[in-house]
XYZ file of C-alpha atoms in Angstrom:
697
model
C -52.021 1.141 -13.780
C -50.151 -1.898 -14.421
C -52.553 -4.679 -13.719
C -53.995 -4.683 -17.204
C -50.479 -4.994 -18.541
C -49.629 -8.032 -16.704
C -51.334 -10.776 -19.125
C -49.963 -9.134 -22.384
C -46.359 -9.398 -20.524
C -47.165 -12.691 -19.771
C -48.211 -13.589 -23.504
C -45.048 -12.352 -24.915
C -42.830 -14.065 -22.558
C -44.714 -17.181 -23.340
C -44.702 -17.101 -27.347
C -40.624 -16.317 -26.720
C -40.138 -19.139 -24.678
C -42.115 -21.450 -27.096
C -39.946 -19.980 -30.363
C -36.956 -20.706 -28.200
C -38.121 -24.060 -27.224
C -38.684 -25.304 -30.853
C -35.189 -24.603 -31.850
C -32.669 -26.879 -32.303
C -30.130 -27.862 -29.686
C -27.562 -26.587 -32.096
C -29.280 -23.282 -33.078
C -29.940 -22.671 -29.439
C -26.297 -23.017 -28.323
C -25.523 -20.684 -31.043
C -27.808 -18.029 -30.180
C -26.843 -18.410 -26.706
C -23.143 -17.858 -27.432
C -23.974 -14.946 -29.493
C -26.103 -13.141 -27.164
C -23.437 -13.897 -24.229
C -20.225 -12.535 -26.821
C -22.426 -9.415 -27.615
C -23.255 -8.642 -23.981
C -19.410 -9.075 -22.975
C -18.681 -6.776 -25.813
C -21.028 -4.022 -24.810
C -20.046 -4.441 -20.836
C -16.135 -4.227 -21.845
C -16.946 -1.025 -23.837
C -18.879 0.499 -21.242
C -16.324 -0.232 -18.596
C -13.635 1.311 -20.624
C -15.535 4.498 -21.025
C -16.486 4.636 -17.044
C -12.718 4.247 -16.358
C -11.692 6.994 -19.013
C -14.365 9.450 -18.687
C -16.039 9.187 -15.255
C -13.515 7.802 -12.904
C -11.179 10.738 -13.094
C -13.958 12.957 -11.512
C -13.016 10.975 -8.257
C -9.594 12.418 -8.021
C -6.923 15.035 -9.052
C -4.533 14.056 -12.013
C -1.786 13.711 -9.523
C -3.641 11.294 -7.384
C -4.280 9.125 -10.449
C -0.708 9.256 -11.535
C 0.349 7.930 -8.034
C -2.253 4.921 -8.047
C -0.873 4.223 -11.305
C 2.423 4.138 -10.155
C 2.094 2.256 -6.701
C -1.350 0.541 -6.987
C -3.064 -1.338 -9.419
C -5.630 -3.250 -11.623
C -9.186 -2.551 -11.561
C -11.045 -5.056 -9.174
C -13.900 -7.324 -10.122
C -15.976 -5.782 -7.049
C -15.945 -2.309 -8.858
C -16.527 -3.808 -12.498
C -19.656 -5.383 -10.666
C -20.465 -1.927 -8.961
C -20.015 -0.053 -12.363
C -22.601 -2.571 -14.448
C -25.133 -2.225 -11.893
C -25.145 1.720 -11.553
C -25.077 1.980 -15.005
C -28.082 -0.413 -15.025
C -29.673 1.748 -12.455
C -29.337 4.849 -14.191
C -30.848 3.544 -17.254
C -33.775 1.929 -15.171
C -34.219 5.759 -13.531
C -34.549 6.798 -17.105
C -37.242 4.026 -17.863
C -39.128 4.800 -14.622
C -39.445 8.975 -16.004
C -40.692 7.840 -19.318
C -43.173 5.308 -17.989
C -44.591 7.796 -15.307
C -44.636 10.789 -18.099
C -45.414 9.004 -21.677
C -45.437 5.233 -21.473
C -46.839 3.478 -18.611
C -46.261 0.047 -20.003
C -42.550 0.951 -19.282
C -43.288 0.751 -16.000
C -43.309 -3.161 -16.060
C -39.990 -3.186 -17.474
C -38.710 -0.722 -14.917
C -39.747 -3.077 -11.979
C -38.238 -6.224 -13.638
C -34.850 -4.347 -14.100
C -34.890 -2.950 -10.525
C -35.725 -6.485 -9.312
C -32.532 -7.889 -11.351
C -30.212 -5.045 -9.755
C -31.391 -5.555 -6.194
C -31.799 -9.277 -5.904
C -28.081 -10.252 -5.482
C -28.164 -7.295 -2.786
C -30.896 -8.693 -1.092
C -29.535 -12.359 -1.050
C -26.449 -11.203 0.371
C -27.673 -9.292 3.129
C -30.576 -11.745 3.770
C -27.512 -14.519 4.432
C -26.046 -11.876 6.709
C -29.106 -11.475 8.749
C -29.515 -15.252 9.347
C -25.794 -16.019 10.022
C -24.663 -13.036 11.914
C -28.149 -11.578 13.505
C -27.531 -8.152 12.263
C -29.254 -5.907 9.570
C -27.468 -4.165 7.495
C -28.165 -0.776 5.893
C -27.830 -2.283 2.115
C -30.755 -4.428 3.103
C -32.827 -1.380 4.413
C -32.233 0.353 1.124
C -33.309 -2.568 -0.651
C -36.679 -2.815 1.277
C -37.020 0.966 0.948
C -36.604 0.845 -2.896
C -39.306 -2.459 -3.062
C -41.622 -0.292 -0.788
C -41.459 2.867 -2.673
C -42.091 0.962 -6.127
C -45.123 -0.947 -4.697
C -46.358 2.199 -3.123
C -46.246 4.051 -6.696
C -43.391 6.063 -6.353
C -41.336 4.518 -9.134
C -39.148 7.209 -10.011
C -38.383 7.692 -6.184
C -37.433 4.173 -5.877
C -35.258 4.186 -9.258
C -33.426 7.187 -7.780
C -32.618 5.781 -4.097
C -31.007 2.771 -6.259
C -28.953 5.188 -8.209
C -27.970 6.876 -5.130
C -26.890 3.590 -3.127
C -24.850 2.553 -6.005
C -22.993 5.812 -6.553
C -22.312 5.512 -2.775
C -20.762 2.133 -3.529
C -18.621 3.448 -6.039
C -17.696 6.502 -4.209
C -16.391 3.811 -1.357
C -14.992 1.672 -4.014
C -12.591 4.444 -5.071
C -11.248 4.839 -1.744
C -10.625 1.169 -0.834
C -7.305 -0.633 -1.834
C -5.913 -2.252 -4.819
C -3.463 -4.971 -5.285
C -1.338 -4.990 -8.229
C -0.942 -8.780 -8.217
C -0.388 -11.715 -6.214
C 2.337 -11.083 -4.157
C 4.165 -14.258 -4.529
C 4.538 -13.271 -8.486
C 6.620 -10.423 -6.814
C 8.614 -12.660 -4.526
C 9.698 -14.721 -7.051
C 11.455 -11.734 -8.528
C 11.772 -11.379 -12.253
C 14.437 -14.189 -12.798
C 17.195 -13.714 -15.683
C 16.584 -14.982 -18.883
C 19.555 -17.035 -18.386
C 22.459 -18.155 -15.747
C 25.850 -19.020 -15.922
C 26.230 -22.866 -15.253
C 29.741 -24.527 -14.635
C 29.166 -27.693 -16.997
C 32.534 -29.985 -16.807
C 34.743 -26.912 -15.962
C 33.439 -24.582 -18.459
C 30.938 -21.731 -17.817
C 27.875 -22.272 -20.003
C 24.670 -19.804 -20.564
C 21.555 -21.865 -19.583
C 18.124 -20.759 -19.689
C 16.855 -19.820 -15.869
C 13.815 -22.063 -16.491
C 15.961 -25.259 -16.757
C 18.259 -24.703 -13.951
C 18.144 -27.617 -11.812
C 18.810 -28.567 -7.837
C 22.522 -29.473 -7.747
C 23.707 -27.249 -10.424
C 26.862 -25.168 -9.849
C 26.401 -21.124 -11.133
C 28.506 -18.398 -11.436
C 27.560 -14.978 -10.034
C 29.505 -11.812 -10.472
C 29.624 -8.459 -8.772
C 26.278 -6.388 -9.480
C 23.929 -9.364 -9.796
C 20.995 -10.270 -7.772
C 21.482 -13.584 -6.480
C 18.676 -15.699 -8.179
C 18.526 -18.886 -6.034
C 19.063 -20.043 -2.540
C 22.664 -22.095 -2.477
C 25.702 -22.657 -0.921
C 28.851 -21.240 -1.636
C 31.514 -23.829 -3.204
C 33.995 -21.269 -4.160
C 34.909 -17.616 -4.044
C 34.437 -14.647 -2.017
C 32.239 -12.005 -1.882
C 30.652 -8.996 -0.142
C 26.804 -9.296 -0.426
C 23.991 -6.873 0.659
C 20.937 -8.520 2.005
C 19.367 -5.923 3.803
C 16.306 -6.183 1.737
C 15.635 -9.654 3.146
C 17.325 -9.688 6.818
C 17.463 -6.208 7.909
C 20.918 -6.088 8.131
C 22.476 -2.502 7.739
C 26.102 -3.412 6.731
C 27.252 -5.742 3.691
C 27.852 -9.277 4.756
C 31.404 -10.907 3.806
C 30.600 -14.515 2.818
C 33.099 -17.619 1.343
C 32.997 -21.220 0.858
C 30.425 -22.752 2.825
C 28.224 -20.057 3.819
C 24.547 -19.795 2.367
C 23.170 -16.908 -0.046
C 19.662 -16.179 -0.399
C 17.455 -15.206 -3.272
C 16.844 -11.311 -3.931
C 20.266 -10.473 -2.302
C 22.836 -8.534 -3.926
C 26.304 -9.251 -4.864
C 28.130 -5.912 -4.056
C 31.476 -7.267 -4.732
C 33.167 -10.656 -5.726
C 33.092 -13.613 -7.771
C 31.138 -16.937 -6.531
C 30.378 -20.165 -7.428
C 27.024 -21.639 -6.024
C 25.416 -24.703 -5.482
C 21.986 -24.364 -6.387
C 19.456 -25.693 -3.341
C 16.231 -23.689 -4.102
C 14.524 -21.983 -7.219
C 11.476 -20.065 -8.197
C 8.914 -20.436 -5.415
C 10.774 -22.715 -3.207
C 13.125 -19.993 -2.290
C 12.911 -18.114 1.127
C 11.843 -14.716 -0.311
C 9.201 -16.738 -2.047
C 8.116 -18.182 1.160
C 7.379 -14.873 2.498
C 5.056 -14.212 -0.413
C 3.083 -17.450 0.202
C 2.949 -16.515 3.933
C 1.317 -13.128 2.800
C -0.894 -14.790 0.226
C -2.412 -16.944 2.691
C -2.649 -14.835 5.636
C -6.077 -13.347 6.671
C -5.642 -9.464 6.058
C -7.120 -7.744 8.903
C -8.219 -4.776 6.212
C -10.314 -7.133 4.243
C -12.882 -7.089 7.367
C -12.804 -3.670 8.091
C -15.610 -1.271 7.178
C -15.758 2.189 6.760
C -17.092 4.221 9.689
C -19.978 5.884 7.777
C -21.011 2.757 6.461
C -20.814 0.940 10.433
C -22.941 4.121 11.359
C -25.438 3.454 8.484
C -25.649 -0.168 9.768
C -26.626 1.085 13.252
C -29.240 3.554 12.029
C -31.227 0.554 10.259
C -33.039 -0.990 12.735
C -34.017 2.111 14.797
C -35.541 3.619 11.523
C -37.383 0.402 10.703
C -38.972 0.038 14.236
C -39.809 3.976 14.145
C -41.383 3.293 10.647
C -43.414 0.369 12.126
C -44.498 2.458 15.015
C -45.730 5.061 12.705
C -47.921 2.634 10.398
C -49.572 1.581 13.784
C -50.087 5.125 14.901
C -50.269 7.647 12.116
C -50.756 5.312 8.983
C -48.822 4.324 5.921
C -48.027 7.724 4.630
C -45.735 8.490 7.707
C -44.477 5.109 7.908
C -43.200 5.568 4.163
C -41.767 9.117 5.149
C -39.837 7.551 7.690
C -38.682 4.809 5.586
C -37.417 7.594 3.348
C -35.557 9.632 6.190
C -32.742 7.659 4.817
C -30.109 8.546 7.671
C -27.968 5.838 5.886
C -27.656 6.858 2.402
C -26.482 10.099 3.289
C -23.856 8.496 5.527
C -22.507 6.149 3.133
C -22.768 8.793 0.326
C -20.960 11.523 2.219
C -18.422 9.383 3.579
C -16.693 8.233 0.907
C -17.093 11.540 -0.618
C -15.437 13.095 2.513
C -12.469 10.534 2.231
C -11.915 11.036 -1.606
C -11.526 14.824 -0.632
C -8.803 14.082 2.094
C -7.246 11.461 -0.222
C -6.571 13.944 -2.842
C -5.494 16.744 -0.333
C -3.102 13.925 0.949
C -1.963 13.488 -2.729
C -0.647 16.818 -3.197
C 1.366 16.664 0.003
C 3.105 13.565 -1.606
C 1.239 11.163 0.535
C -0.533 8.253 -1.583
C -3.230 6.867 0.735
C -4.479 3.477 -1.569
C -6.819 2.382 1.197
C -9.011 5.275 2.541
C -10.132 3.253 5.436
C -6.609 3.790 7.037
C -7.595 7.338 7.291
C -10.023 6.445 9.912
C -8.185 3.952 11.600
C -4.803 6.532 12.049
C -6.953 8.432 14.576
C -6.885 5.347 16.650
C -3.101 4.694 16.469
C -1.114 4.923 19.554
C 2.338 3.158 18.636
C 4.384 3.236 15.850
C 6.775 0.834 14.998
C 9.841 1.717 12.298
C 11.891 -0.850 10.576
C 15.513 0.598 10.812
C 17.778 -0.207 7.725
C 16.083 1.965 5.044
C 13.556 3.566 7.057
C 14.822 5.213 9.551
C 18.455 4.865 8.290
C 19.534 5.391 4.572
C 21.256 2.495 2.706
C 24.482 4.481 2.109
C 26.555 4.753 5.249
C 28.638 8.113 6.195
C 32.227 8.362 7.020
C 31.827 8.814 10.749
C 35.681 8.984 11.767
C 38.955 8.503 10.611
C 41.689 7.085 12.557
C 45.362 7.134 11.855
C 48.466 5.285 12.898
C 52.227 4.792 12.075
C 52.789 8.380 11.737
C 50.294 9.085 8.947
C 47.724 11.748 9.258
C 43.882 11.504 9.032
C 43.734 13.360 5.804
C 46.503 11.093 4.121
C 44.265 8.185 5.302
C 41.228 9.422 3.432
C 43.447 10.598 0.265
C 44.436 7.163 -0.270
C 41.128 5.557 0.305
C 39.455 8.018 -1.909
C 42.297 7.176 -4.531
C 41.574 3.325 -4.346
C 37.913 3.826 -4.496
C 38.067 5.871 -7.486
C 35.007 5.393 -9.997
C 33.933 2.406 -7.610
C 29.994 2.417 -7.312
C 28.948 0.142 -4.254
C 27.727 1.893 -0.921
C 31.171 2.236 0.761
C 33.143 3.619 -2.016
C 30.100 6.085 -2.379
C 30.463 7.055 1.124
C 34.481 7.467 1.013
C 34.508 9.735 -2.016
C 31.764 11.815 -0.392
C 34.059 12.290 2.751
C 36.750 13.166 0.262
C 34.812 15.561 -1.646
C 33.543 17.578 1.698
C 37.208 18.092 2.460
C 38.036 19.294 -0.736
C 40.726 16.398 -1.193
C 42.297 16.544 -4.876
C 43.339 13.114 -5.624
C 44.683 11.438 -8.972
C 42.965 8.143 -10.576
C 45.093 5.088 -9.566
C 47.784 4.103 -12.408
C 46.730 0.307 -11.893
C 43.603 -1.510 -10.157
C 43.575 -5.069 -8.972
C 40.275 -5.852 -7.292
C 40.466 -8.401 -4.940
C 37.550 -10.412 -4.954
C 35.475 -10.160 -2.050
C 36.975 -7.885 0.909
C 39.265 -5.257 -0.892
C 40.837 -3.502 -3.645
C 44.602 -2.953 -4.249
C 45.658 -0.210 -6.806
C 49.106 1.316 -7.679
C 49.144 5.076 -7.236
C 52.293 7.029 -7.754
C 54.630 4.220 -7.402
C 52.897 3.089 -4.147
C 50.677 -0.127 -3.705
C 47.606 1.166 -1.931
C 45.304 -1.671 -0.354
C 41.630 -0.583 1.059
C 39.507 -3.439 2.962
C 38.558 -5.419 5.624
C 40.736 -7.042 8.384
C 40.457 -10.245 6.810
C 41.630 -8.755 3.313
C 44.916 -7.203 5.572
C 45.539 -10.372 7.000
C 45.537 -12.110 3.407
C 47.831 -9.592 2.387
C 49.978 -10.032 5.362
C 49.312 -6.630 6.917
C 49.695 -6.882 10.707
C 47.032 -4.407 12.670
C 48.233 -2.541 15.517
C 46.780 -3.083 18.874
C 44.994 0.050 19.246
C 43.276 -0.706 15.653
C 41.977 -4.117 17.166
C 40.727 -2.674 20.124
C 39.000 0.100 17.880
C 37.564 -2.563 15.422
C 35.864 -4.066 18.674
C 34.374 -0.725 19.819
C 32.985 -0.027 16.396
C 31.453 -3.736 16.180
C 29.571 -3.031 19.414
C 27.933 0.044 18.212
C 27.096 -1.608 14.766
C 29.788 0.463 12.750
C 32.085 -0.987 10.187
C 36.034 -0.246 9.833
C 37.527 0.043 6.189
C 41.418 -0.499 7.044
C 43.882 1.393 4.476
C 47.180 0.255 4.011
C 50.295 1.750 1.856
C 53.113 -0.439 1.049
C 52.464 -3.356 3.665
C 51.868 -0.787 6.439
C 48.417 -0.198 7.669
C 48.540 3.987 7.594
C 44.679 4.157 9.359
C 40.931 3.143 9.337
C 37.943 5.071 8.096
C 34.895 4.352 10.316
C 31.538 4.182 8.637
C 28.551 4.904 10.746
C 24.760 4.415 9.604
C 23.511 7.243 8.338
C 20.212 8.108 9.696
C 17.751 10.170 7.597
C 17.877 13.872 8.373
C 14.686 14.375 9.308
C 14.336 11.315 11.753
C 15.003 13.261 14.898
C 12.510 15.930 14.595
C 10.080 13.252 13.535
C 10.517 11.294 16.805
C 9.996 14.443 18.830
C 6.703 15.271 16.657
C 5.462 12.007 17.365
C 6.249 11.724 20.807
C 4.059 15.090 21.419
C 1.387 13.447 20.064
C 1.592 11.053 22.996
C 2.486 8.159 20.641
C 4.870 5.216 21.674
C 7.454 4.312 19.257
C 9.631 1.120 18.532
C 12.209 0.177 16.220
C 11.738 -3.080 14.685
C 14.772 -4.887 13.177
C 16.413 -7.784 11.631
C 19.638 -5.976 12.552
C 22.055 -7.046 15.248
C 21.307 -5.893 18.842
C 23.886 -3.307 19.046
C 23.453 -1.154 16.093
C 19.791 -1.313 16.547
C 19.905 -0.050 20.412
C 22.786 2.567 19.350
C 20.151 4.123 17.081
C 16.998 3.728 19.771
C 19.006 5.620 22.272
C 20.344 8.446 19.502
C 16.852 9.148 18.727
C 15.303 8.698 22.069
C 12.995 5.777 20.865
C 11.037 3.887 23.784
C 12.131 0.574 22.917
C 13.508 -1.698 20.407
C 13.309 -5.385 18.969
C 16.741 -6.593 17.209
C 17.514 -9.622 15.324
C 13.958 -10.506 14.083
C 13.177 -12.673 11.514
C 10.453 -11.468 8.623
C 7.454 -14.031 10.474
C 8.927 -12.360 13.805
C 8.173 -9.107 13.185
C 4.692 -9.864 12.283
C 4.396 -11.449 15.554
C 5.729 -9.002 17.540
C 3.193 -6.415 15.679
C 0.355 -9.088 16.613
C 1.828 -9.022 20.420
C 1.540 -5.672 20.768
C -2.179 -5.537 19.389
C -2.832 -8.331 21.731
C -2.064 -5.797 24.568
C -4.560 -3.510 23.099
C -2.392 -1.258 21.104
C -3.112 -0.089 17.736
C -0.423 -0.398 15.559
C 1.123 1.713 12.789
C 4.177 0.201 11.067
C 6.569 1.866 8.541
C 9.196 -0.341 6.808
C 10.487 -0.753 2.992
C 12.085 -4.293 2.826
C 10.925 -7.576 1.460
C 11.588 -8.661 5.280
C 8.832 -6.333 6.555
C 6.090 -7.034 4.178
C 4.467 -9.630 6.493
C 4.354 -6.901 9.062
C 2.918 -4.216 6.777
C 0.210 -6.606 6.446
C -0.338 -7.431 10.089
C -0.236 -3.925 11.284
C -3.362 -1.873 11.571
C -1.933 0.829 9.276
C 0.858 0.222 7.085
C 3.379 2.818 5.630
C 6.085 2.499 2.869
C 8.239 4.964 1.278
C 8.839 5.481 -2.340
C 11.765 3.680 -3.521
C 11.312 0.689 -1.547
C 10.948 -2.790 -2.926
C 7.707 -3.328 -4.521
C 6.476 -5.595 -2.220
C 6.662 -3.183 0.611
C 4.931 -0.634 -1.311
C 2.281 -3.188 -2.780
C 1.805 -4.594 1.047
C 1.360 -1.088 2.446
C -1.694 0.961 2.785
C -0.188 4.436 2.583
C 3.069 5.350 0.491
C 5.074 8.241 1.320
C 5.998 9.523 -2.380
C 8.381 12.376 -1.556
C 10.686 9.910 0.335
C 10.488 12.008 3.284
C 9.398 10.446 6.885
C 8.507 14.034 7.723
C 5.337 13.439 5.485
C 4.252 11.394 8.433
C 3.698 14.109 10.369
C 1.846 15.478 8.015
C -0.327 12.730 7.398
C -1.531 12.888 11.065
C -2.272 16.230 10.705
C -4.274 15.357 7.398
C -6.185 12.538 9.424
C -7.502 15.153 12.164
C -8.895 17.207 9.925
C -10.575 14.146 8.132
C -12.149 12.784 10.984
C -13.309 16.386 12.276
C -14.916 16.746 9.094
C -16.526 13.402 9.041
C -18.110 13.994 12.206
C -19.632 17.079 11.010
C -21.203 15.188 7.592
C -22.437 12.354 9.894
C -24.099 15.318 11.958
C -25.641 16.856 8.758
C -27.143 13.220 8.041
C -28.721 12.663 11.739
C -30.375 16.142 12.104
C -32.796 16.391 9.214
C -33.550 12.669 9.487
C -34.282 12.967 13.010
C -36.527 16.163 12.639
C -38.808 14.224 9.997
C -38.881 11.412 12.255
C -40.079 13.915 14.902
C -42.442 15.926 12.633
C -44.238 12.428 11.589
C -45.313 11.594 15.281
C -45.707 15.352 16.171
C -47.428 16.853 12.849
C -48.251 13.567 10.811
C -45.635 14.686 7.892
C -45.651 12.557 4.871
C -43.691 11.898 1.731
C -43.337 15.486 0.658
C -41.810 16.415 3.786
C -39.571 13.495 3.669
C -38.309 14.203 0.007
C -37.517 18.156 1.182
C -35.456 16.678 4.790
C -33.641 14.032 2.770
C -32.774 16.537 0.195
C -31.579 19.096 2.598
C -29.550 16.426 4.702
C -27.773 14.828 1.554
C -27.114 18.264 0.193
C -25.636 19.501 3.600
C -23.314 16.402 4.021
C -22.292 16.275 0.472
C -21.258 20.169 0.713
C -19.478 19.630 3.955
C -17.662 16.483 2.605
C -16.715 18.591 -0.728
C -15.624 21.948 1.354
C -12.247 20.474 2.402
C -11.062 19.948 -1.040
C -12.428 23.115 -2.574
C -10.883 25.281 -0.106
C -7.741 23.531 -0.408
C -7.866 24.121 -4.230
C -8.414 27.729 -3.618
C -5.460 28.126 -1.390
C -3.047 26.569 -4.007
C -4.275 28.625 -6.694
C -3.873 31.804 -4.659
C -0.430 30.073 -3.875
C 0.586 30.277 -7.540
C -0.919 33.660 -8.174
C 1.370 35.009 -5.368
C 4.538 32.949 -6.939
C 3.800 34.343 -10.152
C 3.700 37.727 -8.808
């Protein structure tokens, strides 16, 4: 049918080449640029249409909203898949028109088909030569070519549509990265900073800041540089970088780090490092240069499709020798693989959407498969197992004062203050229904405490160093108490009235209310649990014992966290790491599965594969339930793909079945696999609708 058309096509091609060759060089360049510009314009418009009208079919509105909030940009890989899927659909139209009305279109159909699959053949031939393994994608390319050569033009084109649609589904389940993490770690520096020039504070653009400059930092500011304090005293929250649960008091000679928060005080800092040279940015460099385990991880459905390729080719070759080309072609179209790579991502998307409705954003669908193999869960402590704001544990009084009076004066002094310690004290006063008056005068002592005048009394609230600075002596029992608290990782806030210490407020790390129950649930699943923290030994050990956690690692630097995760993996463990801070980002990348919480640092949520959107660790147990359902359904889908294909191969050898039987069994297997993959989401939606109706009545 096509042979008589070949000379005509050749003449048209030669004539076009001659016309183009006769053009002047300048005109050729203009024509080429115009063609490229027009093609890019058409492609950009097509990509916009796909993203706006086609992609929403792959997920619920809730999941798309979560992805926009926590995930990121369209990848180049998906843009290419969109383009080739569109070409494959158009090419199928050419094949249908060519078969039914215009045979000459079949030549264009063949050329476009080659254009679409040649890059795939090239990539998979390289894998075959270099890695000595045959991938299903190579098999699919051969199947398309063989069908076309055998005269099954529409079938060959449809197989290509199915393959690229499966690739599109898989791309929708893979992880997005918002941007280079080095940009995230460089923070968003202020437009300007206050620099001390000849004793005068001058606003200078941040970009003009030089090493050796002296900058002025006030309470509430994020430290924009690494440097050394040359004047002042301050309380600094650096838990996002170091993991320390309590604010750190710093003074002249101490180092400050970029991305930490100045809670109270005023500092003059000599600049030592800025921008990408800071310690925080160096973590970003490590992340960007680190090999990401997940980029080498294939979905289970694709791995199994690859494993069926060689047996299917062997069976087809045997059929060619024993029952003829019809049987060989039928086996080639039994297509275990396409059912698997189609139903696998669709099953994954169903459960990704179910997870989204449970407040869980799974950015990388492959993590659902890996979670099924997890045997160890490692938690960051500060901000993950615990809340950032401490809570009042005990109130200790002395020198004849009562505990209620101690809390009353502490709350009076901290009235309208917004730092974590003040919020904890005011919350305790509210719980005890204490009524207190705002202070008459407030004098904030930079760094370590606050001095107020209340009803004619001078009230001082702050650290032991602040009391020493104010010449207020500490009783022996308070000093002993302070040592005991330090061993447990607690902190003491001293309260004094008119130069006499009246007591202390003990601040304890506040556990998330769901943490204890979650640990019990994870233990019931047979999981081993660790704490991994940058905080000191005593508070970390105390939390581990309090929760019944198996083991812990304390005082670990960010790079060290990743090393510990790697060590556990080297011992044969599959590790899930849950963290929220900048200091957790490298460990999140190293873990087999990484989880963060909404409200964590952008770096943590960008690095994690899974985000608990509702900010509750209890969702972690729910996630494991979802994973169990996903894997059960995945096994069922794979069974539906195997059985019809296996029956067809047996039928070819026993009953000499050919292409019609292949098309029927392939359609049955594909329909069963897809129906099973979609069933969980359909069932979930029905239950949701029923719940809404019940609530309405």
